Amino acid sequence: MTDSASPEPQRRRVGFAVVGLGELSAEELIPALRTSQHAYLAAVVTGEADKGRAFARAAGLTDQDAYTYGQFGDLAGREDVQAVYIVLPNNLHRQYTEQAARMGKHVLCEKPLAANTEDAEAMVRACREAGVKLMTAYRIQYTPHHWAARKAIQSGQLGRVKLLDSIHTQVEDDPGAWRLSREQAGGGPLVDVGIYCLNTLRFLLGQEPEWVYAAQHQPGNDPRFKEVEESLSFMLGFPGGVIANALTSYGAVKTDTVRVLGEKGSALLDPAFAYTGLKLSLTDAQGETIPKFVAYDQFTLEVDHFAECIRQDRQPFTPGEEGVQDHRIMDAVYRSAREGVRVELERSGSQDRFRTPENPPKLP
Amino acid sequence: MTDSASPEPQRRRVGFAVVGLGELSAEELIPALRTSQHAYLAAVVTGEADKGRAFARAAGLTDQDAYTYGQFGDLAGREDVQAVYIVLPNNLHRQYTEQAARMGKHVLCEKPLAANTEDAEAMVRACREAGVKLMTAYRIQYTPHHWAARKAIQSGQLGRVKLLDSIHTQVEDDPGAWRLSREQAGGGPLVDVGIYCLNTLRFLLGQEPEWVYAAQHQPGNDPRFKEVEESLSFMLGFPGGVIANALTSYGAVKTDTVRVLGEKGSALLDPAFAYTGLKLSLTDAQGETIPKFVAYDQFTLEVDHFAECIRQDRQPFTPGEEGVQDHRIMDAVYRSAREGVRVELERSGSQDRFRTPENPPKLP
Amino acid sequence: MTDSASPEPQRRRVGFAVVGLGELSAEELIPALRTSQHAYLAAVVTGEADKGRAFARAAGLTDQDAYTYGQFGDLAGREDVQAVYIVLPNNLHRQYTEQAARMGKHVLCEKPLAANTEDAEAMVRACREAGVKLMTAYRIQYTPHHWAARKAIQSGQLGRVKLLDSIHTQVEDDPGAWRLSREQAGGGPLVDVGIYCLNTLRFLLGQEPEWVYAAQHQPGNDPRFKEVEESLSFMLGFPGGVIANALTSYGAVKTDTVRVLGEKGSALLDPAFAYTGLKLSLTDAQGETIPKFVAYDQFTLEVDHFAECIRQDRQPFTPGEEGVQDHRIMDAVYRSAREGVRVELERSGSQDRFRTPENPPKLP
Amino acid sequence: MTDSASPEPQRRRVGFAVVGLGELSAEELIPALRTSQHAYLAAVVTGEADKGRAFARAAGLTDQDAYTYGQFGDLAGREDVQAVYIVLPNNLHRQYTEQAARMGKHVLCEKPLAANTEDAEAMVRACREAGVKLMTAYRIQYTPHHWAARKAIQSGQLGRVKLLDSIHTQVEDDPGAWRLSREQAGGGPLVDVGIYCLNTLRFLLGQEPEWVYAAQHQPGNDPRFKEVEESLSFMLGFPGGVIANALTSYGAVKTDTVRVLGEKGSALLDPAFAYTGLKLSLTDAQGETIPKFVAYDQFTLEVDHFAECIRQDRQPFTPGEEGVQDHRIMDAVYRSAREGVRVELERSGSQDRFRTPENPPKLP
């Protein structure tokens, strides 16, 4: 093994503060910032000063780059921190986003955008009024795999699409997890993992559902599901009679798939939402094709997109509005599940209504 | 290659008349009777005398073994014909079953059992009154693959089952096909291919759905779908909060899968309903297992079960009542799709309520 | 199910006598003749008169169409029998082929063509002198899967081919099987299953090996392998520095694969030699493609090719010479394994030297 | 996302200097040290001072932790650097290992251990005399996947093993790569990627080959292959008549597989040697099993094993002797390829002769 290129300098890259140092930050986001073309880690924010300093040093930063939640406002004085990446429990998204906006920092916020639609809408407003950008961190809208699937679907390669099917389930074992708290999470598996099904189906079609029907199950005797549903099934009606089914759960083993059935062909993503190892299979009369993509890191692509939006003053492909729309649909899903009736949604004919199709991500 | 065993003699095997010489009869049922242990082809019944005689001779029978539909009643005098296998358009099932019952012939009838619930119930009554057996030809309830899946599910190997998902779609190209006639078929893809999803989900759980919700699409401008739906999605609520999704269509490419998600593991049948090449995959914390089965012919197993029931005077595992139950549920599915409301079904706590669990098929 | 087309009449089809009623004849060849476009079963020849009559009747023939081996010569008078399909132990191939040739019958002979090179060459001579056609029944040279692989390789789709690898193994359990008799089989797994590797590698490249190295194992204490090898590995050197490895055995579980590695892509057949379920996968920089083919029966395609050759007076794609060449190479393989040295083969620059490239099979 | 555990302190972990900052170091080894339980990165050594400092800072070290090759001797004074990880062109392995040994540093050396057998033996001697440990970095001997395969094979789960087959090929595009220099690499694809086949086959069986036969191809007109072979095939004879085939190349697309065929079952690793995504499939009469393993980093496991050996003063599972043995076999492979004859190897009956079976790696 001989020497390869050394890392690029940080000139002209966008400095990020990562707010919240959970598993996702530690294992995915901070490493992603390390390999980013356009962004770099400039600061970390967490609850415990010690932990923050340890992370900072491990990432090649100094003790001065570690902030406690109480010191979040001090980032105002950090000119090199142009953006914050919010990786906190859902009910804290609004507060930190609003504060960041007031400080003039751009906001990349983990999904779901908030703990409820009202908060999500407030976040969009706050960022708009402050003149900062807000991006919903929907990583599947930034990968070559999902874009190849979208292209196959929208180009007519599968013929007219008729039906879709998606599943995202996993087991949540810890009864004390904040994800099982209605107040902190705003819902159960739907808002955390089922949102991938919803979001991906909408992204692949580029269209909005017109109605929804849902059913859920919340076992009476399981300490984990005192506040939120364990399992939920929903059916979406898209324009033109296209129907999609979806399943989500915190009580069933990890499964993540999307299947799209057209008159001439079909697409299967399985796994569809994993951090690595995504597989797309396209089948038509000629056979099955499994396209190959250059290796990439999903989080790096997402972060790079936002960094470029900031540098070029462009709206991200998945702005806050895209996150708000999923909240509206999830509201309808929960209402349907509660009341046992089909719920109509506002109809919109335009393609990619809540996205920024003129600014798609650059694919590697 | 040296000589192997010659075919068995027909002594003690049950003679069948196949009624209807379509593709299924020609390519699957008649070859299946040829390799059956307990049954043999004794006569054929079809619309054209020439065709019947050609089939008879090709199958090693004589011209006297070929009957036209008009001569169906002549089978009464054929003592060697103990059973008929009805492979006709759905709306003819009742008439031929009733006539066969009056002649004292046992009836194996293709799915769906009839063109509607009323006819299906009448068939059960007619056979009961005549003292002949009636079996619904649900081949997936007779295969090692589906029984292994059922065992994995009911034994607790997957932990408690939470969610299920099934798809059965195919393209029906011919606008003149009897399957697209409401009168002849009694419905669209639901009664022909979607019935596999319904039937398999019920068989795997051994339980009956308590409610159903459905949505369908019937395009206004497609000459194929003037009378029946093109696509249909349905959701089933099973006891204990278990929810199943299903998709069926005559407008989307061939797809047939069943997925069962438990708290400890999952089962995937894909393809789930094909005549050959069925694949079962069981996944749990230890990994994935794809069990291997000795080679078998699905139709042979089905026919052999019925032949043994006749010889031993036992009720088939899938009697007429099992077929009637699917008709009742499909009625509810269509009603839900038409009215946009959830439809409640009669609740029953007993396991395998419409089957004969004390007489399961012998698996090879 | 409604009526479909009745079977075609036998006018203008070529009548075959199947000589030897083993498993292959019963389960593959006779069913294949039943669905053939250009051939039909006209007679059967076997050791026991009873068994022959049973087969004849089961196949819609009469007792007069069943012959014992002793009555083989009586086929001379059967004008409707234009060809014989030899499915006997290898050491009987020559005798029956020569007799058939003398009777003016064309000969389709199972692989290996004979029990040794001398017999194989004699068969070619006998058929040439009698003016009848001789075809080696190499079914893999008649399938869409193998032709698609060959096309990918020879068209340059994979770039220049560098290396190949093939495996064909299965367990032979019966110590009394004629396949384990050197006299009857002429060799062990090499001549029975390893020949597929050899034949397919040659077919895919369209070229002949220039040298061979081999090693074998014959356990001292296994009653099955008193006369023939249990396992054998051979390496083939093809023109241009292309090297192929192959493994064969009667002592290892069923495995059948072929892999071709080029500078730009690779091809994998796995299973490569099974009667059904063949799978071809082509991989290049764009990803993996698994072509889909219309359903076909390998034996029907093979038989139909020979029938057409007879009707059109053309040389089969795999004439006797193609079978002789494999015998020559297998001689070299065994010599190498015995002596532990590399054995040179006669070099030939021409493409498809022992085949009839101007008369390729018609693919469905 | 909430906070998770912060990184462990470096107390009691073994400090490593990584010598050579090529792609492997940058993308695999340094990240692996970051997640190691027992080791940490204490220094880097490279050719250019600037590059070294950039790497050091990116890794949270200081400028003082970056050394040029000329400053390698300065590590002598670094008490916190207990071990060096040599990631240099093969012909430099000996010199740096000997110097490290003299400084009392333990040596983990990339494969192949050296550029030739003599150097490899000298390295073993030098480390033995200096009382430091030497480990050959054979990562596949430290993964759960390969250990599970080894267990299946050695436990008899597959029955007696009869045949093995392995492939490792990739395209080397750059004519100037040191891997294509005989002086620097010591050989072609065999010593770089083919060594994986050799090493894995030996590890899986726990036995040593008794003879080898090989053939190679070195095109006359390709500027990349002026000094080393492009492709090479080798056959190994193991005790008991077990035969293994292997293919390696720098001219064929990336392929890495190992297949083991037994009398009752088979094992397939495909991919077999990739950094991620390894897949093991075990097949027997019951079907196919694909075991699941907890997520792990291959390099972390390897580095952790060596760190534990240092702390506990134990011999590594793959000491220098294991690397020497592959050099001896590769010498025989090249001699066979040059001379066209089978080459006998020294015979040894003992299991895991060159490994340390009493100190197997701890599997996660």
PDB file of C-alpha atoms in Angstrom, chain D residues 119-307:
ATOM      1  CA  ASP D 119      12.656 -11.939   3.370  1.00  0.00           C
ATOM      2  CA  ALA D 120       9.648 -13.419   5.116  1.00  0.00           C
ATOM      3  CA  GLU D 121      11.815 -15.896   6.985  1.00  0.00           C
ATOM      4  CA  ALA D 122      14.234 -13.122   7.923  1.00  0.00           C
ATOM      5  CA  MET D 123      11.359 -11.121   9.398  1.00  0.00           C
ATOM      6  CA  VAL D 124      10.275 -14.045  11.550  1.00  0.00           C
ATOM      7  CA  ARG D 125      13.852 -14.444  12.759  1.00  0.00           C
ATOM      8  CA  ALA D 126      14.328 -10.758  13.459  1.00  0.00           C
ATOM      9  CA  CYS D 127      11.183 -10.525  15.559  1.00  0.00           C
ATOM     10  CA  ARG D 128      11.937 -13.727  17.419  1.00  0.00           C
ATOM     11  CA  GLU D 129      15.426 -12.552  18.268  1.00  0.00           C
ATOM     12  CA  ALA D 130      14.197  -9.130  19.350  1.00  0.00           C
ATOM     13  CA  GLY D 131      11.482 -10.690  21.490  1.00  0.00           C
ATOM     14  CA  VAL D 132       8.681  -8.823  19.729  1.00  0.00           C
ATOM     15  CA  LYS D 133       5.583 -10.301  18.213  1.00  0.00           C
ATOM     16  CA  LEU D 134       4.993 -10.586  14.485  1.00  0.00           C
ATOM     17  CA  MET D 135       1.536 -11.095  13.050  1.00  0.00           C
ATOM     18  CA  THR D 136       0.636 -11.582   9.398  1.00  0.00           C
ATOM     19  CA  ALA D 137      -2.429  -9.435   8.731  1.00  0.00           C
ATOM     20  CA  TYR D 138      -4.667 -12.175   7.324  1.00  0.00           C
ATOM     21  CA  ARG D 139      -7.971 -10.547   8.087  1.00  0.00           C
ATOM     22  CA  ILE D 140     -10.093 -13.423   6.791  1.00  0.00           C
ATOM     23  CA  GLN D 141      -8.785 -15.559   9.644  1.00  0.00           C
ATOM     24  CA  TYR D 142     -10.399 -13.136  12.091  1.00  0.00           C
ATOM     25  CA  THR D 143     -13.994 -12.848  10.853  1.00  0.00           C
ATOM     26  CA  PRO D 144     -17.132 -14.571  12.147  1.00  0.00           C
ATOM     27  CA  HIS D 145     -18.084 -15.478   8.567  1.00  0.00           C
ATOM     28  CA  HIS D 146     -14.925 -17.427   7.832  1.00  0.00           C
ATOM     29  CA  TRP D 147     -14.889 -19.043  11.264  1.00  0.00           C
ATOM     30  CA  ALA D 148     -18.465 -20.195  10.789  1.00  0.00           C
ATOM     31  CA  ALA D 149     -17.478 -21.714   7.453  1.00  0.00           C
ATOM     32  CA  ARG D 150     -14.466 -23.381   9.044  1.00  0.00           C
ATOM     33  CA  LYS D 151     -16.617 -24.776  11.815  1.00  0.00           C
ATOM     34  CA  ALA D 152     -19.173 -26.158   9.377  1.00  0.00           C
ATOM     35  CA  ILE D 153     -16.366 -27.841   7.446  1.00  0.00           C
ATOM     36  CA  GLN D 154     -14.321 -29.193  10.325  1.00  0.00           C
ATOM     37  CA  SER D 155     -17.302 -30.294  12.417  1.00  0.00           C
ATOM     38  CA  GLY D 156     -18.476 -32.654   9.706  1.00  0.00           C
ATOM     39  CA  GLN D 157     -21.684 -30.734   9.012  1.00  0.00           C
ATOM     40  CA  LEU D 158     -20.986 -31.017   5.279  1.00  0.00           C
ATOM     41  CA  GLY D 159     -19.886 -34.606   5.555  1.00  0.00           C
ATOM     42  CA  ARG D 160     -16.392 -35.408   4.344  1.00  0.00           C
ATOM     43  CA  VAL D 161     -15.063 -32.583   2.217  1.00  0.00           C
ATOM     44  CA  LYS D 162     -14.158 -33.671  -1.308  1.00  0.00           C
ATOM     45  CA  LEU D 163     -13.466 -30.607  -3.447  1.00  0.00           C
ATOM     46  CA  LEU D 164     -12.909 -26.866  -3.071  1.00  0.00           C
ATOM     47  CA  ASP D 165     -12.947 -23.991  -5.504  1.00  0.00           C
ATOM     48  CA  SER D 166     -11.923 -20.387  -5.083  1.00  0.00           C
ATOM     49  CA  ILE D 167     -11.637 -17.294  -7.259  1.00  0.00           C
ATOM     50  CA  HIS D 168     -10.136 -13.893  -6.577  1.00  0.00           C
ATOM     51  CA  THR D 169      -9.726 -11.538  -9.487  1.00  0.00           C
ATOM     52  CA  GLN D 170      -9.737  -7.808 -10.036  1.00  0.00           C
ATOM     53  CA  VAL D 171      -8.650  -5.339 -12.682  1.00  0.00           C
ATOM     54  CA  GLU D 172      -5.435  -3.456 -12.127  1.00  0.00           C
ATOM     55  CA  ASP D 173      -5.620  -0.543 -14.541  1.00  0.00           C
ATOM     56  CA  ASP D 174      -2.564   1.518 -13.736  1.00  0.00           C
ATOM     57  CA  PRO D 175       0.589   0.340 -15.573  1.00  0.00           C
ATOM     58  CA  GLY D 176       2.630   2.303 -13.048  1.00  0.00           C
ATOM     59  CA  ALA D 177       1.254   0.625  -9.962  1.00  0.00           C
ATOM     60  CA  TRP D 178       3.894  -0.843  -7.670  1.00  0.00           C
ATOM     61  CA  ARG D 179       1.835  -4.018  -7.587  1.00  0.00           C
ATOM     62  CA  LEU D 180       2.884  -4.621 -11.204  1.00  0.00           C
ATOM     63  CA  SER D 181       6.579  -4.311 -10.389  1.00  0.00           C
ATOM     64  CA  ARG D 182       8.253  -7.614  -9.763  1.00  0.00           C
ATOM     65  CA  GLU D 183      10.829  -5.954  -7.543  1.00  0.00           C
ATOM     66  CA  GLN D 184       8.372  -4.146  -5.343  1.00  0.00           C
ATOM     67  CA  ALA D 185       5.559  -6.708  -5.234  1.00  0.00           C
ATOM     68  CA  GLY D 186       7.489  -9.941  -5.630  1.00  0.00           C
ATOM     69  CA  GLY D 187       4.866 -11.312  -8.025  1.00  0.00           C
ATOM     70  CA  GLY D 188       1.590 -10.503  -9.721  1.00  0.00           C
ATOM     71  CA  PRO D 189      -2.030 -11.124  -8.754  1.00  0.00           C
ATOM     72  CA  LEU D 190      -1.072 -14.351  -6.989  1.00  0.00           C
ATOM     73  CA  VAL D 191       0.806 -12.615  -4.180  1.00  0.00           C
ATOM     74  CA  ASP D 192      -1.774  -9.856  -3.832  1.00  0.00           C
ATOM     75  CA  VAL D 193      -5.233 -11.339  -4.377  1.00  0.00           C
ATOM     76  CA  GLY D 194      -4.677 -15.012  -5.189  1.00  0.00           C
ATOM     77  CA  ILE D 195      -3.072 -15.300  -1.763  1.00  0.00           C
ATOM     78  CA  TYR D 196      -6.581 -14.941  -0.332  1.00  0.00           C
ATOM     79  CA  CYS D 197      -7.705 -18.112  -2.091  1.00  0.00           C
ATOM     80  CA  LEU D 198      -4.636 -19.963  -0.887  1.00  0.00           C
ATOM     81  CA  ASN D 199      -4.851 -18.671   2.624  1.00  0.00           C
ATOM     82  CA  THR D 200      -8.563 -19.223   3.009  1.00  0.00           C
ATOM     83  CA  LEU D 201      -8.511 -22.762   1.644  1.00  0.00           C
ATOM     84  CA  ARG D 202      -5.723 -23.658   4.096  1.00  0.00           C
ATOM     85  CA  PHE D 203      -7.532 -21.958   6.975  1.00  0.00           C
ATOM     86  CA  LEU D 204     -10.863 -23.614   6.257  1.00  0.00           C
ATOM     87  CA  LEU D 205      -9.382 -27.102   6.123  1.00  0.00           C
ATOM     88  CA  GLY D 206      -6.748 -26.452   8.773  1.00  0.00           C
ATOM     89  CA  GLN D 207      -4.440 -28.489   6.586  1.00  0.00           C
ATOM     90  CA  GLU D 208      -1.496 -27.957   4.263  1.00  0.00           C
ATOM     91  CA  PRO D 209      -1.387 -28.808   0.559  1.00  0.00           C
ATOM     92  CA  GLU D 210       0.869 -31.678  -0.474  1.00  0.00           C
ATOM     93  CA  TRP D 211       1.363 -30.699  -4.093  1.00  0.00           C
ATOM     94  CA  VAL D 212       0.499 -27.955  -6.490  1.00  0.00           C
ATOM     95  CA  TYR D 213       0.019 -27.541 -10.232  1.00  0.00           C
ATOM     96  CA  ALA D 214      -0.301 -24.134 -11.869  1.00  0.00           C
ATOM     97  CA  ALA D 215      -0.559 -22.369 -15.187  1.00  0.00           C
ATOM     98  CA  GLN D 216      -0.301 -18.675 -15.863  1.00  0.00           C
ATOM     99  CA  HIS D 217      -0.739 -16.169 -18.641  1.00  0.00           C
ATOM    100  CA  GLN D 218       1.352 -13.089 -19.252  1.00  0.00           C
ATOM    101  CA  PRO D 219       0.270 -11.298 -22.424  1.00  0.00           C
ATOM    102  CA  GLY D 220       3.119 -10.094 -24.559  1.00  0.00           C
ATOM    103  CA  ASN D 221       1.604  -6.804 -25.588  1.00  0.00           C
ATOM    104  CA  ASP D 222       0.047  -5.369 -22.445  1.00  0.00           C
ATOM    105  CA  PRO D 223       2.170  -2.648 -20.813  1.00  0.00           C
ATOM    106  CA  ARG D 224       0.779  -3.627 -17.416  1.00  0.00           C
ATOM    107  CA  PHE D 225       2.134  -7.132 -17.511  1.00  0.00           C
ATOM    108  CA  LYS D 226       5.758  -6.692 -18.515  1.00  0.00           C
ATOM    109  CA  GLU D 227       7.034  -8.097 -15.242  1.00  0.00           C
ATOM    110  CA  VAL D 228       4.303 -10.151 -13.650  1.00  0.00           C
ATOM    111  CA  GLU D 229       1.596 -12.590 -14.733  1.00  0.00           C
ATOM    112  CA  GLU D 230      -1.868 -11.335 -15.661  1.00  0.00           C
ATOM    113  CA  SER D 231      -3.787 -14.489 -14.757  1.00  0.00           C
ATOM    114  CA  LEU D 232      -2.953 -17.657 -12.925  1.00  0.00           C
ATOM    115  CA  SER D 233      -4.748 -20.891 -12.138  1.00  0.00           C
ATOM    116  CA  PHE D 234      -3.574 -23.308  -9.506  1.00  0.00           C
ATOM    117  CA  MET D 235      -4.639 -26.693  -8.258  1.00  0.00           C
ATOM    118  CA  LEU D 236      -3.787 -27.894  -4.761  1.00  0.00           C
ATOM    119  CA  GLY D 237      -3.717 -31.459  -3.500  1.00  0.00           C
ATOM    120  CA  PHE D 238      -4.642 -31.722   0.191  1.00  0.00           C
ATOM    121  CA  PRO D 239      -4.347 -34.788   2.415  1.00  0.00           C
ATOM    122  CA  GLY D 240      -6.916 -37.512   1.830  1.00  0.00           C
ATOM    123  CA  GLY D 241      -7.350 -36.836  -1.865  1.00  0.00           C
ATOM    124  CA  VAL D 242      -9.081 -33.498  -1.389  1.00  0.00           C
ATOM    125  CA  ILE D 243      -8.443 -31.249  -4.400  1.00  0.00           C
ATOM    126  CA  ALA D 244      -8.840 -27.479  -4.644  1.00  0.00           C
ATOM    127  CA  ASN D 245      -8.922 -25.263  -7.709  1.00  0.00           C
ATOM    128  CA  ALA D 246      -8.178 -21.552  -7.672  1.00  0.00           C
ATOM    129  CA  LEU D 247      -8.158 -18.695 -10.160  1.00  0.00           C
ATOM    130  CA  THR D 248      -6.596 -15.272  -9.794  1.00  0.00           C
ATOM    131  CA  SER D 249      -6.056 -12.363 -12.153  1.00  0.00           C
ATOM    132  CA  TYR D 250      -5.377  -8.658 -12.473  1.00  0.00           C
ATOM    133  CA  GLY D 251      -7.135  -8.693 -15.847  1.00  0.00           C
ATOM    134  CA  ALA D 252     -10.624  -9.924 -14.963  1.00  0.00           C
ATOM    135  CA  VAL D 253     -13.452  -8.160 -13.178  1.00  0.00           C
ATOM    136  CA  LYS D 254     -13.711  -8.260  -9.396  1.00  0.00           C
ATOM    137  CA  THR D 255     -14.839 -11.699  -8.280  1.00  0.00           C
ATOM    138  CA  ASP D 256     -14.214 -13.340  -4.934  1.00  0.00           C
ATOM    139  CA  THR D 257     -15.679 -16.680  -3.971  1.00  0.00           C
ATOM    140  CA  VAL D 258     -14.913 -19.860  -2.084  1.00  0.00           C
ATOM    141  CA  ARG D 259     -16.938 -23.044  -2.471  1.00  0.00           C
ATOM    142  CA  VAL D 260     -16.501 -26.192  -0.427  1.00  0.00           C
ATOM    143  CA  LEU D 261     -18.177 -29.412  -1.537  1.00  0.00           C
ATOM    144  CA  GLY D 262     -18.787 -32.235   0.893  1.00  0.00           C
ATOM    145  CA  GLU D 263     -20.647 -35.488   0.653  1.00  0.00           C
ATOM    146  CA  LYS D 264     -23.612 -34.154   2.642  1.00  0.00           C
ATOM    147  CA  GLY D 265     -23.515 -30.429   2.076  1.00  0.00           C
ATOM    148  CA  SER D 266     -21.688 -27.455   0.687  1.00  0.00           C
ATOM    149  CA  ALA D 267     -20.523 -24.029   1.791  1.00  0.00           C
ATOM    150  CA  LEU D 268     -20.346 -20.955  -0.377  1.00  0.00           C
ATOM    151  CA  LEU D 269     -18.702 -17.680   0.516  1.00  0.00           C
ATOM    152  CA  ASP D 270     -19.640 -15.084  -2.108  1.00  0.00           C
ATOM    153  CA  PRO D 271     -18.359 -12.453  -1.742  1.00  0.00           C
ATOM    154  CA  ALA D 272     -15.618 -14.204   0.167  1.00  0.00           C
ATOM    155  CA  PHE D 273     -12.966 -11.530   0.593  1.00  0.00           C
ATOM    156  CA  ALA D 274     -14.719  -8.149   0.428  1.00  0.00           C
ATOM    157  CA  TYR D 275     -14.278  -5.656   3.262  1.00  0.00           C
ATOM    158  CA  THR D 276     -18.048  -5.582   3.810  1.00  0.00           C
ATOM    159  CA  GLY D 277     -21.059  -7.565   2.745  1.00  0.00           C
ATOM    160  CA  LEU D 278     -19.540 -11.033   3.175  1.00  0.00           C
ATOM    161  CA  LYS D 279     -22.109 -13.763   2.659  1.00  0.00           C
ATOM    162  CA  LEU D 280     -21.903 -17.358   3.821  1.00  0.00           C
ATOM    163  CA  SER D 281     -24.397 -19.915   2.593  1.00  0.00           C
ATOM    164  CA  LEU D 282     -24.533 -23.461   3.941  1.00  0.00           C
ATOM    165  CA  THR D 283     -26.555 -26.027   2.021  1.00  0.00           C
ATOM    166  CA  ASP D 284     -27.442 -29.566   2.987  1.00  0.00           C
ATOM    167  CA  ALA D 285     -30.322 -31.981   2.563  1.00  0.00           C
ATOM    168  CA  GLN D 286     -32.569 -29.741   4.687  1.00  0.00           C
ATOM    169  CA  GLY D 287     -31.991 -26.686   2.525  1.00  0.00           C
ATOM    170  CA  GLU D 288     -29.937 -23.533   2.571  1.00  0.00           C
ATOM    171  CA  THR D 289     -28.953 -21.512   5.620  1.00  0.00           C
ATOM    172  CA  ILE D 290     -27.473 -18.022   5.561  1.00  0.00           C
ATOM    173  CA  PRO D 291     -26.240 -17.298   9.081  1.00  0.00           C
ATOM    174  CA  LYS D 292     -26.509 -13.783  10.427  1.00  0.00           C
ATOM    175  CA  PHE D 293     -23.710 -12.160  12.378  1.00  0.00           C
ATOM    176  CA  VAL D 294     -23.597  -9.004  14.437  1.00  0.00           C
ATOM    177  CA  ALA D 295     -22.126  -6.089  12.501  1.00  0.00           C
ATOM    178  CA  TYR D 296     -18.357  -5.969  12.733  1.00  0.00           C
ATOM    179  CA  ASP D 297     -15.340  -4.326  11.147  1.00  0.00           C
ATOM    180  CA  GLN D 298     -12.820  -6.858   9.839  1.00  0.00           C
ATOM    181  CA  PHE D 299      -9.827  -4.616  10.462  1.00  0.00           C
ATOM    182  CA  THR D 300     -10.921  -3.784  13.971  1.00  0.00           C
ATOM    183  CA  LEU D 301     -11.121  -7.479  14.825  1.00  0.00           C
ATOM    184  CA  GLU D 302      -7.667  -8.060  13.387  1.00  0.00           C
ATOM    185  CA  VAL D 303      -6.088  -5.127  15.185  1.00  0.00           C
ATOM    186  CA  ASP D 304      -7.833  -5.980  18.447  1.00  0.00           C
ATOM    187  CA  HIS D 305      -6.486  -9.525  18.302  1.00  0.00           C
ATOM    188  CA  PHE D 306      -2.941  -8.285  17.954  1.00  0.00           C
ATOM    189  CA  ALA D 307      -3.400  -5.704  20.704  1.00  0.00           C
TER     190      ALA D 307
END
